[in-house]
Amino acid sequence: MRTTLLSRRSSLLGVVAAAVGLSVAAVTLPGAAGAAPRPPVRPTIVLEHGAFADASGWDGVVRRLERAGYPVVAAANPLRGPATDAAYLRSVVGHIDGPVVLVGHSYGGTVISQAAQGLEDKVKALVYIAAFLPDTGESSLGLTNKFPGSTLGDAITSVNYTLPDGAQGADVYIEQEKFRHQFAADVPADKARLMAAGQRPVAAAALEEKSTKAAWKTIPSWSLVTTEDLNIPVAAQRFMSARAHARTTEIDASHAVAVSRPGAVARVVENAARTVR
């Protein structure tokens, strides 16, 4: 009798152990039925500001992207020239683990176009926000002047400075009293005044320096075209976006669309980010 009970007990334990083993296998074996789905990839969004601005212009966009679960870096742009600025941005991207979506506003588009070349394994999408998409051999100023509509030339002033080697350089600003009309017409006056006071100048030479790379030829691109833009003519934005075969959205907004319409900008960036696998 004792032997029979022990035998039955051993058999029962064996059945339980086998069931547990099967249960564990069902959970852990790759591709098994009922396995938990892998979470979607969340690329890091790197935002590159343009001339006459700084990284704070992305604040409203950053808040929305972070709420959506994306890690975000709003990088500083030296605004010294495409080659210099792209090298700096590449160093920022190099310190980020995982896939990246690069977003450029205005002259920042020139920078991301150059910085992303050769980083196709890491940079999975380019997003241009009221931005330049230059081809090799083109400059930001040349593309601006290619089409009518920009009044930037009437709103800027330059300040000369001396470099350590004695050479002369020039920084370009938008005159503060003209800043809102020129750059941020749909931004509240108080905010536009702060933006004008804190604007970052761009080296005059940076706007004339020709691009040597065009990453939009090899990396999928998105573009937000601003139809009320007085810095980059809307015709220029449409031409560059079409040439790059960018997925394009148009919006009635000023050049400072990231400040005036951060929700619209964030949606375009998220559309690009969702394609990253």
PDB file of C-alpha atoms in Angstrom:
ATOM      1  CA  MET A   1       0.000   0.000   0.000  1.00  0.00           C
ATOM      2  CA  ARG A   2       2.799   2.408   0.966  1.00  0.00           C
ATOM      3  CA  THR A   3       4.639   1.548  -2.232  1.00  0.00           C
ATOM      4  CA  THR A   4       1.534   2.258  -4.312  1.00  0.00           C
ATOM      5  CA  LEU A   5       1.009   5.667  -2.679  1.00  0.00           C
ATOM      6  CA  LEU A   6       4.646   6.631  -3.193  1.00  0.00           C
ATOM      7  CA  SER A   7       4.429   5.511  -6.802  1.00  0.00           C
ATOM      8  CA  ARG A   8       1.292   7.564  -7.383  1.00  0.00           C
ATOM      9  CA  ARG A   9       2.904  10.590  -5.669  1.00  0.00           C
ATOM     10  CA  SER A  10       5.996  10.324  -7.857  1.00  0.00           C
ATOM     11  CA  SER A  11       3.847  10.081 -10.981  1.00  0.00           C
ATOM     12  CA  LEU A  12       1.854  13.166  -9.972  1.00  0.00           C
ATOM     13  CA  LEU A  13       5.027  15.169  -9.301  1.00  0.00           C
ATOM     14  CA  GLY A  14       6.362  14.095 -12.666  1.00  0.00           C
ATOM     15  CA  VAL A  15       3.208  15.309 -14.425  1.00  0.00           C
ATOM     16  CA  VAL A  16       3.374  18.656 -12.597  1.00  0.00           C
ATOM     17  CA  ALA A  17       7.062  19.073 -13.428  1.00  0.00           C
ATOM     18  CA  ALA A  18       6.429  18.281 -17.064  1.00  0.00           C
ATOM     19  CA  ALA A  19       3.545  20.767 -17.192  1.00  0.00           C
ATOM     20  CA  VAL A  20       5.701  23.482 -15.627  1.00  0.00           C
ATOM     21  CA  GLY A  21       8.477  22.741 -18.074  1.00  0.00           C
ATOM     22  CA  LEU A  22       6.108  22.995 -21.010  1.00  0.00           C
ATOM     23  CA  SER A  23       4.702  26.240 -19.646  1.00  0.00           C
ATOM     24  CA  VAL A  24       8.173  27.784 -19.329  1.00  0.00           C
ATOM     25  CA  ALA A  25       9.108  26.585 -22.792  1.00  0.00           C
ATOM     26  CA  ALA A  26       5.956  28.117 -24.229  1.00  0.00           C
ATOM     27  CA  VAL A  27       6.905  31.490 -22.806  1.00  0.00           C
ATOM     28  CA  THR A  28      10.594  31.504 -23.608  1.00  0.00           C
ATOM     29  CA  LEU A  29      10.937  29.792 -26.963  1.00  0.00           C
ATOM     30  CA  PRO A  30      11.269  32.377 -29.766  1.00  0.00           C
ATOM     31  CA  GLY A  31       8.266  32.494 -32.027  1.00  0.00           C
ATOM     32  CA  ALA A  32       6.152  30.263 -29.792  1.00  0.00           C
ATOM     33  CA  ALA A  33       2.417  30.809 -29.822  1.00  0.00           C
ATOM     34  CA  GLY A  34       1.335  33.330 -27.220  1.00  0.00           C
ATOM     35  CA  ALA A  35       4.796  34.923 -26.884  1.00  0.00           C
ATOM     36  CA  ALA A  36       4.736  38.549 -25.753  1.00  0.00           C
ATOM     37  CA  PRO A  37       5.075  40.945 -28.734  1.00  0.00           C
ATOM     38  CA  ARG A  38       8.315  42.882 -28.957  1.00  0.00           C
ATOM     39  CA  PRO A  39       7.888  46.560 -28.077  1.00  0.00           C
ATOM     40  CA  PRO A  40       8.237  48.996 -31.003  1.00  0.00           C
ATOM     41  CA  VAL A  41      11.618  50.601 -31.554  1.00  0.00           C
ATOM     42  CA  ARG A  42      11.848  54.102 -30.089  1.00  0.00           C
ATOM     43  CA  PRO A  43      14.537  55.982 -32.000  1.00  0.00           C
ATOM     44  CA  THR A  44      16.214  58.956 -30.412  1.00  0.00           C
ATOM     45  CA  ILE A  45      15.029  62.215 -31.992  1.00  0.00           C
ATOM     46  CA  VAL A  46      17.883  64.686 -32.525  1.00  0.00           C
ATOM     47  CA  LEU A  47      16.699  68.231 -33.229  1.00  0.00           C
ATOM     48  CA  GLU A  48      19.054  70.684 -34.968  1.00  0.00           C
ATOM     49  CA  HIS A  49      18.091  74.371 -34.883  1.00  0.00           C
ATOM     50  CA  GLY A  50      18.968  76.849 -37.582  1.00  0.00           C
ATOM     51  CA  ALA A  51      20.233  80.409 -37.844  1.00  0.00           C
ATOM     52  CA  PHE A  52      18.826  83.240 -35.708  1.00  0.00           C
ATOM     53  CA  ALA A  53      17.582  80.689 -33.152  1.00  0.00           C
ATOM     54  CA  ASP A  54      18.778  78.328 -30.454  1.00  0.00           C
ATOM     55  CA  ALA A  55      17.756  74.931 -29.093  1.00  0.00           C
ATOM     56  CA  SER A  56      15.011  76.441 -26.907  1.00  0.00           C
ATOM     57  CA  GLY A  57      12.970  76.986 -30.072  1.00  0.00           C
ATOM     58  CA  TRP A  58      12.246  73.240 -29.958  1.00  0.00           C
ATOM     59  CA  ASP A  59      10.807  73.291 -26.404  1.00  0.00           C
ATOM     60  CA  GLY A  60       7.184  72.738 -27.402  1.00  0.00           C
ATOM     61  CA  VAL A  61       8.176  69.952 -29.804  1.00  0.00           C
ATOM     62  CA  VAL A  62      10.383  68.287 -27.182  1.00  0.00           C
ATOM     63  CA  ARG A  63       7.531  68.205 -24.659  1.00  0.00           C
ATOM     64  CA  ARG A  64       5.210  66.498 -27.118  1.00  0.00           C
ATOM     65  CA  LEU A  65       7.758  63.951 -28.313  1.00  0.00           C
ATOM     66  CA  GLU A  66       8.755  63.045 -24.769  1.00  0.00           C
ATOM     67  CA  ARG A  67       5.107  62.570 -23.818  1.00  0.00           C
ATOM     68  CA  ALA A  68       4.853  60.176 -26.756  1.00  0.00           C
ATOM     69  CA  GLY A  69       7.730  58.155 -25.312  1.00  0.00           C
ATOM     70  CA  TYR A  70      10.646  59.264 -27.486  1.00  0.00           C
ATOM     71  CA  PRO A  71      14.090  60.129 -26.136  1.00  0.00           C
ATOM     72  CA  VAL A  72      15.012  63.576 -27.459  1.00  0.00           C
ATOM     73  CA  VAL A  73      18.218  65.605 -27.819  1.00  0.00           C
ATOM     74  CA  ALA A  74      17.982  69.263 -28.876  1.00  0.00           C
ATOM     75  CA  ALA A  75      21.533  69.775 -30.057  1.00  0.00           C
ATOM     76  CA  ALA A  76      23.445  73.043 -30.134  1.00  0.00           C
ATOM     77  CA  ASN A  77      24.354  74.213 -33.627  1.00  0.00           C
ATOM     78  CA  PRO A  78      27.624  76.206 -33.802  1.00  0.00           C
ATOM     79  CA  LEU A  79      26.358  78.028 -36.946  1.00  0.00           C
ATOM     80  CA  ARG A  80      29.866  78.357 -38.358  1.00  0.00           C
ATOM     81  CA  GLY A  81      29.463  76.471 -41.644  1.00  0.00           C
ATOM     82  CA  PRO A  82      28.052  73.200 -43.006  1.00  0.00           C
ATOM     83  CA  ALA A  83      31.307  71.231 -42.715  1.00  0.00           C
ATOM     84  CA  THR A  84      32.097  72.400 -39.176  1.00  0.00           C
ATOM     85  CA  ASP A  85      28.530  72.137 -37.934  1.00  0.00           C
ATOM     86  CA  ALA A  86      27.983  68.707 -39.505  1.00  0.00           C
ATOM     87  CA  ALA A  87      31.147  67.372 -37.875  1.00  0.00           C
ATOM     88  CA  TYR A  88      29.883  68.600 -34.509  1.00  0.00           C
ATOM     89  CA  LEU A  89      26.455  67.024 -35.040  1.00  0.00           C
ATOM     90  CA  ARG A  90      28.052  63.718 -36.051  1.00  0.00           C
ATOM     91  CA  SER A  91      29.858  63.684 -32.714  1.00  0.00           C
ATOM     92  CA  VAL A  92      26.514  64.129 -30.934  1.00  0.00           C
ATOM     93  CA  VAL A  93      24.935  61.281 -32.906  1.00  0.00           C
ATOM     94  CA  GLY A  94      27.972  59.107 -32.236  1.00  0.00           C
ATOM     95  CA  HIS A  95      27.278  59.172 -28.496  1.00  0.00           C
ATOM     96  CA  ILE A  96      23.691  57.929 -28.886  1.00  0.00           C
ATOM     97  CA  ASP A  97      22.845  54.232 -28.664  1.00  0.00           C
ATOM     98  CA  GLY A  98      20.334  52.840 -31.132  1.00  0.00           C
ATOM     99  CA  PRO A  99      18.633  54.340 -34.172  1.00  0.00           C
ATOM    100  CA  VAL A 100      18.303  58.095 -34.677  1.00  0.00           C
ATOM    101  CA  VAL A 101      15.910  60.404 -36.495  1.00  0.00           C
ATOM    102  CA  LEU A 102      17.581  63.696 -37.448  1.00  0.00           C
ATOM    103  CA  VAL A 103      15.393  66.810 -37.620  1.00  0.00           C
ATOM    104  CA  GLY A 104      16.645  70.114 -39.021  1.00  0.00           C
ATOM    105  CA  HIS A 105      15.040  73.545 -39.071  1.00  0.00           C
ATOM    106  CA  SER A 106      16.058  76.134 -41.661  1.00  0.00           C
ATOM    107  CA  TYR A 107      19.877  76.086 -42.044  1.00  0.00           C
ATOM    108  CA  GLY A 108      19.770  73.055 -39.752  1.00  0.00           C
ATOM    109  CA  GLY A 109      18.487  71.144 -42.780  1.00  0.00           C
ATOM    110  CA  THR A 110      21.759  71.863 -44.559  1.00  0.00           C
ATOM    111  CA  VAL A 111      23.613  70.527 -41.524  1.00  0.00           C
ATOM    112  CA  ILE A 112      21.680  67.258 -41.165  1.00  0.00           C
ATOM    113  CA  SER A 113      21.978  66.622 -44.906  1.00  0.00           C
ATOM    114  CA  GLN A 114      25.752  66.688 -44.570  1.00  0.00           C
ATOM    115  CA  ALA A 115      26.043  65.068 -41.138  1.00  0.00           C
ATOM    116  CA  ALA A 116      23.985  61.963 -41.961  1.00  0.00           C
ATOM    117  CA  GLN A 117      25.947  60.932 -45.049  1.00  0.00           C
ATOM    118  CA  GLY A 118      27.612  57.601 -44.311  1.00  0.00           C
ATOM    119  CA  LEU A 119      25.550  57.028 -41.159  1.00  0.00           C
ATOM    120  CA  GLU A 120      22.719  55.151 -42.871  1.00  0.00           C
ATOM    121  CA  ASP A 121      23.049  52.240 -40.431  1.00  0.00           C
ATOM    122  CA  LYS A 122      22.230  54.611 -37.563  1.00  0.00           C
ATOM    123  CA  VAL A 123      20.275  57.558 -38.973  1.00  0.00           C
ATOM    124  CA  LYS A 124      17.015  56.057 -40.203  1.00  0.00           C
ATOM    125  CA  ALA A 125      15.079  59.173 -41.218  1.00  0.00           C
ATOM    126  CA  LEU A 126      15.615  62.850 -41.975  1.00  0.00           C
ATOM    127  CA  VAL A 127      12.957  65.452 -41.198  1.00  0.00           C
ATOM    128  CA  TYR A 128      13.138  68.949 -42.673  1.00  0.00           C
ATOM    129  CA  ILE A 129      11.138  71.684 -40.934  1.00  0.00           C
ATOM    130  CA  ALA A 130      10.949  74.865 -43.038  1.00  0.00           C
ATOM    131  CA  ALA A 131      14.425  73.826 -44.065  1.00  0.00           C
ATOM    132  CA  PHE A 132      17.050  73.639 -46.757  1.00  0.00           C
ATOM    133  CA  LEU A 133      17.613  70.328 -48.553  1.00  0.00           C
ATOM    134  CA  PRO A 134      20.697  71.248 -50.567  1.00  0.00           C
ATOM    135  CA  ASP A 135      22.309  69.082 -53.182  1.00  0.00           C
ATOM    136  CA  THR A 136      26.071  68.766 -53.480  1.00  0.00           C
ATOM    137  CA  GLY A 137      27.522  72.083 -54.593  1.00  0.00           C
ATOM    138  CA  GLU A 138      24.563  74.181 -53.410  1.00  0.00           C
ATOM    139  CA  SER A 139      24.513  76.747 -50.602  1.00  0.00           C
ATOM    140  CA  SER A 140      21.722  77.960 -48.343  1.00  0.00           C
ATOM    141  CA  LEU A 141      21.967  81.494 -49.722  1.00  0.00           C
ATOM    142  CA  GLY A 142      22.025  80.276 -53.303  1.00  0.00           C
ATOM    143  CA  LEU A 143      18.845  78.251 -52.782  1.00  0.00           C
ATOM    144  CA  THR A 144      17.138  81.218 -51.107  1.00  0.00           C
ATOM    145  CA  ASN A 145      17.954  83.465 -54.035  1.00  0.00           C
ATOM    146  CA  LYS A 146      16.885  80.873 -56.604  1.00  0.00           C
ATOM    147  CA  PHE A 147      13.219  81.756 -56.012  1.00  0.00           C
ATOM    148  CA  PRO A 148      11.421  85.034 -55.199  1.00  0.00           C
ATOM    149  CA  GLY A 149       9.745  85.618 -51.852  1.00  0.00           C
ATOM    150  CA  SER A 150      12.442  86.030 -49.209  1.00  0.00           C
ATOM    151  CA  THR A 151      12.745  89.413 -47.497  1.00  0.00           C
ATOM    152  CA  LEU A 152      15.589  88.334 -45.216  1.00  0.00           C
ATOM    153  CA  GLY A 153      18.100  90.563 -46.983  1.00  0.00           C
ATOM    154  CA  ASP A 154      16.179  93.648 -45.856  1.00  0.00           C
ATOM    155  CA  ALA A 155      16.011  92.536 -42.221  1.00  0.00           C
ATOM    156  CA  ILE A 156      19.559  91.504 -41.362  1.00  0.00           C
ATOM    157  CA  THR A 157      22.619  93.268 -40.084  1.00  0.00           C
ATOM    158  CA  SER A 158      26.191  92.007 -39.810  1.00  0.00           C
ATOM    159  CA  VAL A 159      28.799  92.423 -37.082  1.00  0.00           C
ATOM    160  CA  ASN A 160      32.468  92.004 -37.945  1.00  0.00           C
ATOM    161  CA  TYR A 161      34.867  90.240 -35.620  1.00  0.00           C
ATOM    162  CA  THR A 162      38.534  89.284 -35.611  1.00  0.00           C
ATOM    163  CA  LEU A 163      39.609  85.656 -35.542  1.00  0.00           C
ATOM    164  CA  PRO A 164      42.622  84.478 -33.487  1.00  0.00           C
ATOM    165  CA  ASP A 165      44.808  84.419 -36.619  1.00  0.00           C
ATOM    166  CA  GLY A 166      43.900  88.014 -37.399  1.00  0.00           C
ATOM    167  CA  ALA A 167      41.481  87.191 -40.203  1.00  0.00           C
ATOM    168  CA  GLN A 168      38.138  88.953 -40.287  1.00  0.00           C
ATOM    169  CA  GLY A 169      34.775  87.249 -39.975  1.00  0.00           C
ATOM    170  CA  ALA A 170      31.182  88.470 -39.944  1.00  0.00           C
ATOM    171  CA  ASP A 171      28.166  87.331 -37.965  1.00  0.00           C
ATOM    172  CA  VAL A 172      24.666  87.967 -39.277  1.00  0.00           C
ATOM    173  CA  TYR A 173      21.653  88.866 -37.102  1.00  0.00           C
ATOM    174  CA  ILE A 174      18.056  89.794 -37.816  1.00  0.00           C
ATOM    175  CA  GLU A 175      17.463  93.332 -36.542  1.00  0.00           C
ATOM    176  CA  GLN A 176      15.416  93.042 -33.367  1.00  0.00           C
ATOM    177  CA  GLU A 177      12.685  95.445 -34.413  1.00  0.00           C
ATOM    178  CA  LYS A 178      12.182  93.448 -37.624  1.00  0.00           C
ATOM    179  CA  PHE A 179      12.506  89.995 -36.084  1.00  0.00           C
ATOM    180  CA  ARG A 180       8.859  89.176 -35.448  1.00  0.00           C
ATOM    181  CA  HIS A 181       7.632  90.187 -38.889  1.00  0.00           C
ATOM    182  CA  GLN A 182      10.515  88.468 -40.645  1.00  0.00           C
ATOM    183  CA  PHE A 183      10.939  85.292 -38.623  1.00  0.00           C
ATOM    184  CA  ALA A 184       8.006  84.718 -36.279  1.00  0.00           C
ATOM    185  CA  ALA A 185       4.906  86.586 -37.448  1.00  0.00           C
ATOM    186  CA  ASP A 186       2.517  84.035 -35.908  1.00  0.00           C
ATOM    187  CA  VAL A 187       4.302  83.897 -32.540  1.00  0.00           C
ATOM    188  CA  PRO A 188       2.927  86.029 -29.658  1.00  0.00           C
ATOM    189  CA  ALA A 189       4.681  89.396 -29.464  1.00  0.00           C
ATOM    190  CA  ASP A 190       6.178  88.809 -26.000  1.00  0.00           C
ATOM    191  CA  LYS A 191       7.662  85.480 -27.045  1.00  0.00           C
ATOM    192  CA  ALA A 192       8.953  86.867 -30.337  1.00  0.00           C
ATOM    193  CA  ARG A 193      10.677  89.693 -28.463  1.00  0.00           C
ATOM    194  CA  LEU A 194      12.527  87.169 -26.288  1.00  0.00           C
ATOM    195  CA  MET A 195      13.498  85.174 -29.359  1.00  0.00           C
ATOM    196  CA  ALA A 196      14.864  88.306 -31.011  1.00  0.00           C
ATOM    197  CA  ALA A 197      16.959  89.199 -27.968  1.00  0.00           C
ATOM    198  CA  GLY A 198      18.371  85.694 -27.608  1.00  0.00           C
ATOM    199  CA  GLN A 199      18.894  84.849 -31.272  1.00  0.00           C
ATOM    200  CA  ARG A 200      22.114  83.080 -32.226  1.00  0.00           C
ATOM    201  CA  PRO A 201      23.964  84.704 -35.130  1.00  0.00           C
ATOM    202  CA  VAL A 202      25.121  82.677 -38.107  1.00  0.00           C
ATOM    203  CA  ALA A 203      28.484  83.230 -39.766  1.00  0.00           C
ATOM    204  CA  ALA A 204      27.890  84.987 -43.072  1.00  0.00           C
ATOM    205  CA  ALA A 205      30.271  82.518 -44.688  1.00  0.00           C
ATOM    206  CA  ALA A 206      28.103  79.602 -43.503  1.00  0.00           C
ATOM    207  CA  LEU A 207      25.216  80.686 -45.722  1.00  0.00           C
ATOM    208  CA  GLU A 208      27.523  80.818 -48.739  1.00  0.00           C
ATOM    209  CA  GLU A 209      29.469  77.610 -48.077  1.00  0.00           C
ATOM    210  CA  LYS A 210      28.561  74.871 -50.543  1.00  0.00           C
ATOM    211  CA  SER A 211      27.378  71.504 -49.336  1.00  0.00           C
ATOM    212  CA  THR A 212      29.543  68.496 -50.070  1.00  0.00           C
ATOM    213  CA  LYS A 213      27.001  65.789 -49.197  1.00  0.00           C
ATOM    214  CA  ALA A 214      23.258  65.187 -49.616  1.00  0.00           C
ATOM    215  CA  ALA A 215      22.100  62.408 -47.296  1.00  0.00           C
ATOM    216  CA  TRP A 216      18.483  62.741 -48.447  1.00  0.00           C
ATOM    217  CA  LYS A 217      19.534  60.766 -51.527  1.00  0.00           C
ATOM    218  CA  THR A 218      20.034  57.624 -49.428  1.00  0.00           C
ATOM    219  CA  ILE A 219      17.914  58.151 -46.287  1.00  0.00           C
ATOM    220  CA  PRO A 220      14.079  58.443 -46.263  1.00  0.00           C
ATOM    221  CA  SER A 221      12.998  62.051 -45.780  1.00  0.00           C
ATOM    222  CA  TRP A 222      10.018  64.047 -44.540  1.00  0.00           C
ATOM    223  CA  SER A 223       9.395  67.761 -45.045  1.00  0.00           C
ATOM    224  CA  LEU A 224       7.143  70.384 -43.473  1.00  0.00           C
ATOM    225  CA  VAL A 225       6.728  73.347 -45.829  1.00  0.00           C
ATOM    226  CA  THR A 226       5.713  76.694 -44.321  1.00  0.00           C
ATOM    227  CA  THR A 227       3.625  78.715 -46.765  1.00  0.00           C
ATOM    228  CA  GLU A 228       3.922  82.066 -44.889  1.00  0.00           C
ATOM    229  CA  ASP A 229       7.715  81.877 -44.679  1.00  0.00           C
ATOM    230  CA  LEU A 230       9.674  85.090 -45.348  1.00  0.00           C
ATOM    231  CA  ASN A 231      13.109  83.505 -44.853  1.00  0.00           C
ATOM    232  CA  ILE A 232      13.028  80.540 -47.243  1.00  0.00           C
ATOM    233  CA  PRO A 233      10.564  81.079 -50.109  1.00  0.00           C
ATOM    234  CA  VAL A 234       7.782  78.520 -50.202  1.00  0.00           C
ATOM    235  CA  ALA A 235       8.655  77.806 -53.842  1.00  0.00           C
ATOM    236  CA  ALA A 236      12.183  76.907 -52.781  1.00  0.00           C
ATOM    237  CA  GLN A 237      10.894  74.603 -50.053  1.00  0.00           C
ATOM    238  CA  ARG A 238       8.548  72.855 -52.473  1.00  0.00           C
ATOM    239  CA  PHE A 239      11.286  72.469 -55.086  1.00  0.00           C
ATOM    240  CA  MET A 240      13.762  70.959 -52.636  1.00  0.00           C
ATOM    241  CA  SER A 241      11.174  68.667 -51.027  1.00  0.00           C
ATOM    242  CA  ALA A 242       9.974  67.350 -54.384  1.00  0.00           C
ATOM    243  CA  ARG A 243      13.513  66.793 -55.608  1.00  0.00           C
ATOM    244  CA  ALA A 244      14.291  64.754 -52.488  1.00  0.00           C
ATOM    245  CA  HIS A 245      11.059  62.748 -52.847  1.00  0.00           C
ATOM    246  CA  ALA A 246      10.292  63.759 -49.263  1.00  0.00           C
ATOM    247  CA  ARG A 247       6.924  62.961 -47.722  1.00  0.00           C
ATOM    248  CA  THR A 248       5.701  66.538 -47.617  1.00  0.00           C
ATOM    249  CA  THR A 249       3.140  68.380 -45.507  1.00  0.00           C
ATOM    250  CA  GLU A 250       2.272  72.049 -45.971  1.00  0.00           C
ATOM    251  CA  ILE A 251       1.126  74.394 -43.225  1.00  0.00           C
ATOM    252  CA  ASP A 252       0.163  78.069 -43.115  1.00  0.00           C
ATOM    253  CA  ALA A 253       2.851  79.210 -40.706  1.00  0.00           C
ATOM    254  CA  SER A 254       5.851  81.473 -40.383  1.00  0.00           C
ATOM    255  CA  HIS A 255       9.479  80.362 -40.430  1.00  0.00           C
ATOM    256  CA  ALA A 256       9.270  79.851 -36.643  1.00  0.00           C
ATOM    257  CA  VAL A 257       6.781  77.002 -37.036  1.00  0.00           C
ATOM    258  CA  ALA A 258       8.369  74.916 -34.264  1.00  0.00           C
ATOM    259  CA  VAL A 259       7.409  77.695 -31.839  1.00  0.00           C
ATOM    260  CA  SER A 260       4.036  78.686 -33.272  1.00  0.00           C
ATOM    261  CA  ARG A 261       2.814  75.191 -34.229  1.00  0.00           C
ATOM    262  CA  PRO A 262       4.791  72.651 -32.175  1.00  0.00           C
ATOM    263  CA  GLY A 263       2.011  70.062 -32.381  1.00  0.00           C
ATOM    264  CA  ALA A 264       2.124  70.020 -36.174  1.00  0.00           C
ATOM    265  CA  VAL A 265       5.906  69.715 -36.141  1.00  0.00           C
ATOM    266  CA  ALA A 266       5.813  66.882 -33.607  1.00  0.00           C
ATOM    267  CA  ARG A 267       3.281  64.975 -35.735  1.00  0.00           C
ATOM    268  CA  VAL A 268       5.551  65.084 -38.779  1.00  0.00           C
ATOM    269  CA  VAL A 269       8.499  63.911 -36.685  1.00  0.00           C
ATOM    270  CA  GLU A 270       6.439  61.086 -35.189  1.00  0.00           C
ATOM    271  CA  ASN A 271       5.312  59.990 -38.660  1.00  0.00           C
ATOM    272  CA  ALA A 272       8.962  59.572 -39.575  1.00  0.00           C
ATOM    273  CA  ALA A 273       9.884  57.902 -36.286  1.00  0.00           C
ATOM    274  CA  ARG A 274       7.114  55.287 -36.615  1.00  0.00           C
ATOM    275  CA  THR A 275       8.780  53.905 -39.729  1.00  0.00           C
ATOM    276  CA  VAL A 276      11.903  52.933 -37.791  1.00  0.00           C
ATOM    277  CA  ARG A 277      12.042  49.162 -37.162  1.00  0.00           C
TER     278      ARG A 277
END
